[in-house]
C-alpha cells in the first residue's frame, strides 16, 4: 500500500510538472515577469528567506546601506523565482528558442577554443541565475555525443532520476550521478571529455577550509582529487543574466595552475563577487554557501579533515566581510579583566571572524588599556535611549553569533535586539533564559564557589567548541626603573563597602611602609567615591611621600601609574585585577569575598591575605586581617627576583 501510494504521488507530481512546464512555455514574458514579481515579493516577505539573502549581501558588501541591501534582496528573490520557472520550462525549449535566449561572450569564444582541444577539461560553475542554460551548450558548440558531462545530485526515486536525465540530456549533456562519484568522473575525463561541476556548494564537514568573498567556506575537495589523477584543462564558466530568460555564457581560466582547483576557484569567485559589476544580482544569494563551522558545539574552533595551510586558508588582514561574533562583556571592571584571557583564546581559535566587543561606555578606555583583541566595538548601554538605538541599529550588521558573559535578562535582550542568529549563554538551574538560542546548562551539582570565574567561563566556551587555553600572560610594559620605588594602594571598593579594610589599618600600614622602605613613594588610587577613605589616610599620615590620586585619573592614566609601581596592595577590587593584568605584583586582601572564585588571574607575583575567620571560599571579616600579615606579604613580593 505504501509503495502504491508513493508511486501515485510521483506520477501526480510528474503530471503537475509537465503541466506547469507547458504553461510557462506558452505564457507571454510579461505575464511570467508579473508572476516572478508577485512570488518573489512573497518570498522576500518570508522572514527566514529574507534573513539569508540580506545577511549574505551585508557580509560581502559591508559598505552598502540598508536601503540598498533591501533593494538587492528583493531583486534576488524575484530572480530566484525566475530561475525556478526557467528550470520548469527549459526541458521543452527547442533549439531555436535556446539560440534566442543564450549567447556566447567573447571571453567564452576565446578561452574555450584555446583550452578545449583534445585534452580533458574540468569546468567549475557557480550558482548564478539561469545556470540551467549550461545544459544546452554541448549542442550549441556542436560537441559529439557524450563529450560533455555534469555531476548531478540523485533523488531517492529512480523514476525521478530518469526524468531528470531525460530532460537535462536533451542539450547534449551527459549526467553522472553523484553517487558514482570519483570513479565515474575519472572515467569520463579519461575519455578526454568535458566535465562540469557546481563548485560553489558548501562541502560541510567533509570539505577543506577556504575563503570565498572574504568569509570562511567549506571547499569541495572533489575537483582537487580529479586533477591529481592526470592533467586536465581547468575553466570557470558562468551565466550572466542579460534579460528575462536570457543570458550570456562567459569563461575564465586560472593564470596560476600550481595550486588546488578548489582554492583557485574560491579566489576567482571572490574577485567576481567583490569586484565584478552585476554579481550582486547575478548570484544565488539565497544559497547557504557559507554554512560551515556553524554547529554550536564547534562554533569556537576551526575544524576540517585536513590540516590548515596558508594556501588553503590564509588568515585575513581585513575581516570586514567575515562572520561576525559579538561578545557581550560583563558589567564590572574586575570581571572584564578576568575575561580578557578567554577573549584572547577566542581570537586565537577563530582568527577568521570579526570580533565585536559590546560593553558599557565607561569601559571604553579599559579596552585600550588591556589591549583586548577585537575588530569592532559597540559601547552601548541599553538603560538609555542612545544605547538602545545603537543596539537596534546593529541588526543591520547581521551578526552571526553573540556570546554573552552577562547573566541578566537585560543583556539577553540587548543581543536579541541585534538579531544575532546564534546567542550563547550560561543557563543556571532554575533561571531560564528564553532569549538565548543555545546555552550551556550548568550542572546542578557544580558549586560555583569552588572554581574561579575565569574557569567557569572557560567551561562555558568549551561547550561551544573552544580548545585554546586562556592566555594569562600579563601586559608587561617597560621594566620599572631600579631607582624608582612606587607603591600603589587601592584602599576602596565603591560597589561593596564590606570588602574595605578599615581606614585606621590603612593608616597604620602606610606608616610602616614608609618606615620600612625609606626610598619609597606611596600613591593612593581609587574612584571619586573612594576619596572619603583616601583623604583620611592622607591627612593622618601627613607625609610628602604620600600622594592621593583617587578620582583624579582616568583609566588610561591610572594604568600608566600602576604599571610603574614596584607592587600594589588593595582590597578585592577591580583596581587590583587591573594591576595584575598590567604586570604589577600585588597583595590582595580577602574578607567576605571568595579568593577561589575572584582572585586575580594573570601570571604575576601575587600574595593573597585572607581573613583568619574566613573559610577557603570567603565569609570572613576585613577587621580580622592584621597589618603585620599584610606587611609580611609585601616583603615576599620585594624578595621576588627582578622586583
XYZ file of C-alpha atoms in Angstrom:
643
model
C 0.000 0.000 0.000
C 2.807 2.434 0.886
C 4.636 1.735 -2.390
C 1.476 2.295 -4.464
C 0.773 5.486 -2.627
C 4.326 6.658 -3.233
C 4.160 5.730 -6.930
C 0.873 7.561 -7.257
C 2.338 10.645 -5.676
C 5.334 10.557 -8.060
C 3.017 10.145 -11.065
C 0.896 13.063 -9.899
C 3.986 15.189 -9.401
C 5.268 14.351 -12.902
C 1.943 15.333 -14.394
C 1.911 18.602 -12.459
C 5.486 19.417 -13.535
C 4.643 18.769 -17.195
C 1.548 20.954 -16.988
C 3.479 23.779 -15.328
C 6.324 23.410 -17.835
C 3.858 23.735 -20.707
C 2.165 26.765 -19.169
C 5.463 28.571 -18.557
C 6.494 27.993 -22.193
C 3.269 29.345 -23.707
C 2.660 32.309 -21.419
C 3.934 35.703 -22.642
C 7.026 37.047 -20.944
C 5.185 39.984 -19.378
C 2.808 37.622 -17.578
C 5.705 35.452 -16.391
C 7.514 38.555 -15.183
C 4.400 39.515 -13.217
C 4.364 36.036 -11.651
C 8.036 36.388 -10.745
C 7.363 39.779 -9.185
C 4.434 38.510 -7.098
C 6.034 35.265 -5.938
C 9.403 36.983 -5.470
C 7.904 39.584 -3.152
C 6.121 36.810 -1.256
C 9.481 35.053 -0.889
C 11.023 38.302 0.335
C 8.327 38.633 2.988
C 9.277 35.229 4.439
C 11.497 36.279 7.328
C 13.794 33.244 7.235
C 14.483 33.565 3.493
C 14.949 37.329 3.645
C 17.415 36.917 6.516
C 19.631 34.569 4.470
C 19.724 36.893 1.452
C 20.217 40.077 3.472
C 22.910 38.551 5.681
C 24.873 37.176 2.734
C 24.711 40.501 0.911
C 25.582 42.523 4.036
C 28.680 40.420 4.681
C 30.087 40.609 1.156
C 29.114 44.267 0.603
C 29.647 45.869 4.035
C 29.617 49.413 2.643
C 26.100 49.230 1.195
C 23.266 50.964 3.025
C 20.354 49.025 4.462
C 18.100 50.553 1.807
C 20.360 49.334 -0.985
C 20.644 45.871 0.591
C 16.870 45.590 0.706
C 16.597 46.592 -2.933
C 19.115 43.923 -3.904
C 17.391 41.339 -1.707
C 14.028 41.981 -3.398
C 15.680 41.727 -6.807
C 17.325 38.440 -5.864
C 14.074 36.943 -4.575
C 12.400 37.820 -7.878
C 15.281 36.283 -9.832
C 15.082 33.145 -7.703
C 11.517 32.615 -8.920
C 12.603 33.327 -12.499
C 15.325 30.715 -12.095
C 12.750 28.167 -10.920
C 10.377 28.923 -13.816
C 13.199 28.589 -16.319
C 14.125 25.199 -14.841
C 10.484 24.136 -15.332
C 10.247 25.390 -18.897
C 13.717 24.528 -20.228
C 13.087 20.806 -20.899
C 10.559 21.830 -23.552
C 12.581 24.524 -25.307
C 13.607 23.747 -28.887
C 16.957 24.735 -30.382
C 15.519 27.898 -31.936
C 14.280 29.135 -28.533
C 17.613 28.388 -26.911
C 19.599 30.206 -29.613
C 17.430 33.278 -28.967
C 17.977 33.127 -25.244
C 21.617 32.010 -24.839
C 24.630 33.786 -26.314
C 28.369 33.226 -26.032
C 30.525 36.050 -24.696
C 33.787 36.969 -26.393
C 35.752 35.619 -23.431
C 33.989 32.272 -23.806
C 34.779 32.003 -27.518
C 38.409 32.940 -26.920
C 39.074 30.751 -23.882
C 37.088 27.723 -24.994
C 38.875 27.310 -28.289
C 42.185 27.880 -26.548
C 41.814 25.249 -23.820
C 39.364 22.671 -25.231
C 41.436 20.848 -27.846
C 41.791 17.117 -27.319
C 42.587 17.351 -23.592
C 40.080 16.576 -20.837
C 38.548 19.741 -19.400
C 37.212 20.335 -15.902
C 34.621 23.130 -15.791
C 33.723 24.671 -12.431
C 30.476 26.640 -12.194
C 28.956 28.926 -9.539
C 25.260 29.168 -8.644
C 24.391 32.025 -10.960
C 20.824 32.688 -12.005
C 19.720 30.796 -15.130
C 22.702 28.423 -14.877
C 20.294 25.756 -16.242
C 21.201 27.258 -19.617
C 24.551 25.496 -19.417
C 22.889 22.170 -20.269
C 22.298 23.391 -23.833
C 25.879 24.390 -24.595
C 27.120 20.982 -25.888
C 24.649 21.027 -28.799
C 25.268 24.717 -29.455
C 29.016 24.047 -29.601
C 28.481 21.050 -31.869
C 30.177 18.646 -29.481
C 29.988 14.939 -30.228
C 27.537 12.900 -28.195
C 28.563 12.262 -24.577
C 31.574 14.548 -24.912
C 30.263 16.838 -22.138
C 29.028 15.652 -18.755
C 27.942 17.100 -15.442
C 27.625 15.754 -11.925
C 24.071 15.802 -10.553
C 22.625 15.019 -7.154
C 20.355 11.936 -7.445
C 16.945 11.767 -5.809
C 15.506 8.949 -3.735
C 13.259 7.760 -6.578
C 14.681 6.057 -9.733
C 11.827 7.373 -11.910
C 12.549 10.901 -10.828
C 16.242 10.404 -11.611
C 15.346 9.095 -15.065
C 13.166 12.125 -15.705
C 15.978 14.470 -14.661
C 18.350 12.703 -17.045
C 15.918 12.778 -19.964
C 15.092 16.449 -19.606
C 18.651 17.602 -18.955
C 20.390 15.445 -21.550
C 18.370 16.919 -24.418
C 21.010 19.608 -24.804
C 23.802 17.078 -25.289
C 24.963 16.982 -21.677
C 25.522 13.580 -20.108
C 24.556 13.394 -16.417
C 26.703 11.450 -13.991
C 25.196 10.527 -10.644
C 26.959 11.978 -7.643
C 26.700 8.544 -6.078
C 29.027 7.232 -8.773
C 31.404 9.845 -7.507
C 35.054 9.893 -8.331
C 35.164 6.739 -10.466
C 32.537 7.906 -12.971
C 34.088 11.376 -13.225
C 37.588 9.983 -13.804
C 36.291 7.617 -16.462
C 34.676 10.484 -18.331
C 37.777 12.677 -18.167
C 39.985 9.780 -19.200
C 37.977 9.642 -22.436
C 39.002 13.305 -22.989
C 35.582 14.583 -22.086
C 34.410 17.856 -20.571
C 33.142 17.584 -17.006
C 31.115 20.349 -15.325
C 30.712 20.648 -11.552
C 28.720 23.142 -9.491
C 31.727 24.044 -7.401
C 30.419 26.682 -5.002
C 28.314 24.424 -2.826
C 29.227 24.124 0.834
C 31.049 20.835 1.389
C 30.163 20.818 5.093
C 32.298 18.731 7.416
C 33.829 16.792 4.514
C 35.347 19.874 2.893
C 38.528 21.857 3.298
C 38.619 25.346 4.721
C 38.958 28.267 2.372
C 37.713 31.795 1.937
C 35.083 32.911 -0.547
C 34.133 36.560 -0.661
C 36.181 37.172 2.469
C 34.242 34.620 4.546
C 35.169 31.161 5.759
C 33.734 28.494 3.486
C 33.973 24.744 3.105
C 35.503 23.923 -0.285
C 34.793 20.636 -2.007
C 37.954 18.537 -2.445
C 36.345 16.724 -5.403
C 37.982 18.880 -8.138
C 41.351 18.513 -6.383
C 41.053 14.727 -6.395
C 40.296 14.741 -10.113
C 43.283 16.802 -11.193
C 45.637 14.674 -9.111
C 44.861 11.664 -11.303
C 46.068 13.252 -14.537
C 46.447 16.718 -16.091
C 43.272 18.449 -17.204
C 42.420 21.863 -18.576
C 40.673 23.976 -15.948
C 37.993 26.567 -16.724
C 35.479 28.643 -14.797
C 32.149 29.139 -16.557
C 29.177 31.262 -15.546
C 25.968 32.716 -16.960
C 25.453 36.456 -16.976
C 21.733 37.210 -16.960
C 21.019 39.781 -19.683
C 17.224 39.748 -19.651
C 14.185 37.676 -18.813
C 15.074 34.024 -19.592
C 18.164 35.333 -21.401
C 21.839 35.081 -20.639
C 25.395 35.201 -21.926
C 27.903 32.444 -21.286
C 31.339 33.505 -20.006
C 34.523 31.548 -19.385
C 37.643 32.314 -17.395
C 40.831 30.322 -16.909
C 43.256 30.467 -13.973
C 46.636 32.069 -14.524
C 48.273 30.062 -11.723
C 47.939 26.286 -12.064
C 50.333 25.372 -9.244
C 47.618 25.298 -6.608
C 44.497 23.252 -5.971
C 41.466 23.934 -8.235
C 39.222 24.464 -5.194
C 41.451 27.316 -3.988
C 41.766 28.842 -7.464
C 38.004 28.743 -7.920
C 37.438 30.296 -4.481
C 39.788 33.158 -5.346
C 38.186 33.637 -8.762
C 34.703 33.699 -7.274
C 35.826 36.108 -4.532
C 37.094 38.517 -7.173
C 33.810 38.237 -9.075
C 31.611 38.749 -6.014
C 33.578 41.695 -4.678
C 34.702 43.498 -7.807
C 32.684 42.476 -10.877
C 29.693 44.589 -11.786
C 26.404 42.725 -11.797
C 27.344 39.857 -9.497
C 25.430 41.399 -6.588
C 22.279 40.475 -8.573
C 23.680 37.640 -10.673
C 24.475 35.089 -7.958
C 22.002 32.995 -5.955
C 22.216 34.828 -2.622
C 19.632 32.558 -1.028
C 22.250 29.817 -1.325
C 23.778 28.824 2.054
C 27.315 28.953 0.660
C 28.879 29.895 3.989
C 27.015 27.433 6.168
C 30.136 25.914 7.649
C 31.813 25.878 11.064
C 28.398 26.885 12.416
C 27.469 23.938 14.603
C 27.065 25.356 18.126
C 29.201 22.638 19.682
C 32.085 23.507 17.288
C 31.486 27.214 16.792
C 34.612 28.354 18.635
C 37.131 26.377 16.641
C 38.152 25.802 13.038
C 37.892 22.182 12.064
C 38.410 20.226 8.886
C 39.616 16.829 7.787
C 42.942 18.114 6.527
C 45.422 20.342 8.280
C 45.013 24.041 7.688
C 47.692 25.565 5.494
C 48.219 29.141 4.415
C 47.425 28.080 0.847
C 44.013 26.698 1.633
C 43.211 29.076 4.412
C 45.046 32.405 4.545
C 44.337 34.386 7.699
C 42.783 37.686 6.604
C 44.031 41.140 7.482
C 40.639 42.622 6.615
C 37.768 40.927 8.440
C 35.055 43.345 7.315
C 33.374 40.574 5.293
C 33.983 37.763 7.770
C 31.488 36.022 10.049
C 30.538 38.383 12.856
C 30.900 37.420 16.515
C 29.567 39.731 19.235
C 30.978 39.342 22.752
C 28.750 40.914 25.424
C 31.221 41.796 28.180
C 30.411 41.801 31.918
C 29.328 44.979 33.687
C 32.189 45.197 36.231
C 35.788 46.201 35.658
C 37.251 43.222 37.518
C 35.111 40.776 35.556
C 36.242 42.251 32.238
C 39.861 41.854 33.337
C 39.248 38.214 34.323
C 37.561 37.581 30.961
C 40.430 39.001 28.891
C 42.473 35.727 28.783
C 39.469 33.989 27.237
C 38.878 36.691 24.638
C 42.493 36.181 23.617
C 41.768 32.443 23.322
C 38.695 33.105 21.136
C 40.766 35.361 18.879
C 43.386 32.639 18.511
C 40.770 29.923 17.941
C 38.789 31.898 15.351
C 41.229 34.246 13.608
C 38.843 34.337 10.653
C 35.888 36.084 12.331
C 35.219 39.735 13.022
C 35.088 40.172 16.797
C 32.856 42.946 18.128
C 33.042 43.819 21.837
C 29.774 45.039 23.376
C 30.169 46.864 26.692
C 29.041 49.811 28.752
C 30.604 53.081 27.528
C 32.536 53.757 30.737
C 34.861 50.859 29.863
C 35.968 52.313 26.525
C 39.471 53.205 27.741
C 39.760 49.863 29.575
C 39.580 48.025 26.233
C 42.581 50.046 25.034
C 44.443 49.664 28.295
C 44.096 45.873 28.328
C 44.682 45.624 24.566
C 41.706 43.291 24.297
C 41.761 41.846 20.754
C 38.807 42.941 18.626
C 37.894 44.269 15.190
C 34.954 46.427 16.192
C 33.422 47.989 19.303
C 29.894 48.715 20.436
C 29.879 50.845 23.605
C 26.144 50.793 24.297
C 24.104 50.864 27.492
C 20.500 49.781 26.976
C 19.484 51.683 30.090
C 19.335 54.857 27.989
C 17.710 55.721 24.661
C 21.012 56.288 22.845
C 22.296 52.855 23.815
C 19.063 51.160 22.790
C 19.256 52.827 19.378
C 22.858 51.737 18.871
C 21.927 48.143 19.636
C 18.859 48.222 17.416
C 20.861 49.635 14.522
C 23.246 46.691 14.763
C 20.578 44.340 13.445
C 21.610 45.773 10.042
C 25.085 44.367 10.693
C 23.576 40.852 10.663
C 25.749 39.372 13.433
C 26.129 35.624 13.190
C 26.873 34.708 16.807
C 26.602 36.529 20.134
C 28.356 35.173 23.234
C 27.017 36.579 26.490
C 29.135 36.846 29.636
C 26.307 38.565 31.482
C 23.611 36.707 33.389
C 20.797 39.230 33.174
C 17.657 39.487 31.109
C 18.822 42.961 30.095
C 21.977 41.577 28.494
C 19.996 38.822 26.760
C 17.558 41.375 25.374
C 20.426 43.510 24.082
C 21.780 40.678 21.958
C 18.270 39.665 20.920
C 17.792 43.264 19.755
C 20.795 42.945 17.422
C 19.097 39.877 15.884
C 22.251 37.795 16.239
C 21.441 34.460 14.625
C 23.042 32.418 17.420
C 23.049 33.615 21.046
C 25.092 31.625 23.584
C 24.974 31.941 27.360
C 25.094 30.071 30.673
C 21.834 28.602 31.920
C 21.819 28.128 35.687
C 19.361 25.734 37.345
C 16.025 27.434 37.940
C 16.969 30.555 35.955
C 15.735 30.103 32.370
C 16.976 32.429 29.633
C 14.374 32.268 26.841
C 16.090 34.840 24.604
C 19.141 32.601 24.095
C 19.203 30.211 21.149
C 21.745 27.860 22.765
C 23.062 27.574 26.296
C 25.463 25.662 28.462
C 23.378 24.010 31.116
C 25.391 24.418 34.274
C 25.462 21.086 36.131
C 23.178 21.148 39.165
C 25.942 19.672 41.338
C 28.533 22.273 40.317
C 29.400 24.578 43.189
C 30.275 27.925 41.584
C 32.142 28.943 44.703
C 34.634 26.119 44.200
C 36.061 27.248 40.840
C 37.450 30.503 39.522
C 35.183 32.746 37.464
C 37.576 32.501 34.502
C 37.414 28.702 34.680
C 33.597 28.814 34.776
C 33.567 30.894 31.606
C 36.148 28.553 30.116
C 33.854 25.549 30.633
C 31.019 27.514 29.070
C 33.127 28.287 25.995
C 34.443 24.722 25.797
C 30.817 23.602 25.482
C 30.736 25.603 22.250
C 33.973 24.181 20.919
C 36.801 26.272 22.382
C 40.007 24.236 22.591
C 42.527 27.040 23.157
C 43.717 27.629 26.709
C 43.176 31.032 28.378
C 46.123 33.347 27.774
C 47.048 34.732 31.205
C 50.259 36.467 30.163
C 50.224 39.957 31.724
C 50.746 43.107 29.696
C 54.280 43.783 30.820
C 55.455 47.240 29.786
C 58.913 48.693 30.190
C 60.730 47.374 33.284
C 60.337 49.506 36.393
C 63.499 51.514 36.970
C 65.557 50.157 39.888
C 65.844 53.778 41.064
C 62.071 54.024 41.338
C 60.179 52.611 44.291
C 56.498 53.363 43.943
C 53.833 51.525 45.945
C 50.197 51.704 44.870
C 47.325 51.332 47.335
C 43.702 50.553 46.410
C 42.032 51.266 49.740
C 38.446 51.488 48.483
C 35.817 49.290 46.878
C 32.991 51.574 45.857
C 30.453 48.888 44.940
C 30.955 46.740 48.072
C 31.744 48.560 51.362
C 32.026 45.254 53.212
C 35.172 44.458 51.195
C 37.004 47.530 52.528
C 39.740 47.365 55.117
C 39.276 49.996 57.815
C 40.955 53.418 57.238
C 42.766 53.080 60.570
C 44.516 49.937 59.382
C 45.477 51.544 56.090
C 46.951 54.467 58.037
C 48.984 52.086 60.174
C 50.156 50.165 57.085
C 51.237 53.384 55.334
C 53.302 54.443 58.338
C 55.079 51.078 58.484
C 55.704 51.007 54.691
C 57.203 54.488 54.734
C 59.479 53.473 57.605
C 60.498 50.106 56.140
C 61.118 51.414 52.620
C 62.671 54.893 53.096
C 63.120 55.405 49.321
C 59.526 54.513 48.512
C 56.711 56.828 47.459
C 53.127 55.709 48.078
C 50.201 56.598 45.820
C 46.525 56.201 46.725
C 44.238 55.105 43.879
C 40.503 54.799 43.568
C 37.305 56.392 42.282
C 35.668 59.621 43.339
C 33.576 57.550 45.714
C 36.733 56.292 47.461
C 38.019 59.788 48.312
C 36.456 59.757 51.769
C 38.859 56.962 52.717
C 41.919 58.226 50.844
C 41.603 61.712 52.323
C 41.556 60.248 55.835
C 44.722 58.288 55.082
C 46.436 61.294 53.520
C 45.522 63.591 56.402
C 46.589 61.165 59.122
C 49.909 60.251 57.507
C 50.813 63.866 56.729
C 53.865 62.813 54.705
C 55.060 64.340 51.389
C 55.903 60.852 50.117
C 52.190 60.033 50.079
C 50.004 61.306 47.185
C 46.257 60.921 46.693
C 45.179 60.202 43.083
C 41.702 58.857 43.889
C 39.142 60.339 41.493
C 41.852 62.357 39.732
C 42.834 59.933 36.956
C 41.018 58.282 34.101
C 41.620 54.586 33.430
C 44.444 55.215 30.968
C 46.273 57.489 33.401
C 45.658 55.092 36.264
C 47.030 52.217 34.195
C 50.194 54.156 33.408
C 50.832 54.912 37.080
C 50.079 51.365 38.253
C 52.301 49.897 35.556
C 55.262 51.699 37.143
C 54.607 50.517 40.707
C 57.023 48.107 42.382
C 53.930 46.460 43.833
C 50.312 47.272 44.721
C 48.205 46.486 47.777
C 44.461 46.553 47.831
C 41.099 45.131 48.737
C 39.443 42.592 46.433
C 38.553 45.146 43.747
C 38.695 45.928 40.053
C 41.784 48.047 40.646
C 43.791 45.071 41.861
C 42.627 42.993 38.882
C 43.813 45.817 36.635
C 47.202 45.997 38.372
C 47.579 42.240 37.988
C 46.792 42.385 34.256
C 49.315 45.195 33.750
C 52.158 43.195 35.240
C 52.248 44.791 38.665
C 52.889 42.355 41.574
C 50.179 42.603 44.191
C 48.887 41.847 47.661
C 45.108 41.354 47.737
C 43.045 41.361 50.944
C 40.071 38.984 51.114
C 37.493 39.005 53.899
C 33.885 38.215 52.964
C 34.667 37.509 49.312
C 35.992 34.312 47.783
C 39.629 34.164 46.589
C 38.990 30.791 44.951
C 36.460 32.452 42.656
C 37.678 36.028 42.150
C 41.422 36.189 42.788
C 43.438 37.967 40.048
C 44.107 35.540 37.229
C 47.196 36.808 35.359
C 50.622 35.234 35.812
C 52.133 37.895 38.070
C 53.677 37.545 41.538
C 50.660 37.603 43.828
C 50.073 37.266 47.549
C 46.632 36.600 48.978
C 45.961 37.724 52.556
C 42.741 36.172 53.748
C 40.891 36.958 56.955
C 41.692 34.275 59.571
C 37.994 33.900 60.382
C 37.166 33.005 56.753
C 36.826 29.625 55.093
C 38.849 28.951 51.906
C 35.899 30.310 49.942
C 35.448 33.507 51.965
C 32.909 34.588 54.550
C 35.302 36.352 56.916
C 35.575 39.953 58.075
C 38.067 42.542 56.940
C 38.594 43.606 60.573
C 40.245 40.252 61.266
C 43.141 41.000 58.895
C 46.126 42.420 60.780
C 48.591 44.976 59.468
C 51.505 42.653 60.209
C 50.135 39.989 57.863
C 49.910 42.477 55.003
C 53.389 43.817 55.689
C 54.800 40.288 55.677
C 53.164 39.634 52.302
C 54.774 42.751 50.816
C 58.202 41.550 51.920
C 57.657 38.353 49.903
C 56.965 40.431 46.789
C 60.031 42.619 47.309
C 62.133 39.490 47.614
C 60.909 38.132 44.259
C 63.886 38.110 41.812
C 63.660 41.006 39.386
C 61.328 43.050 41.570
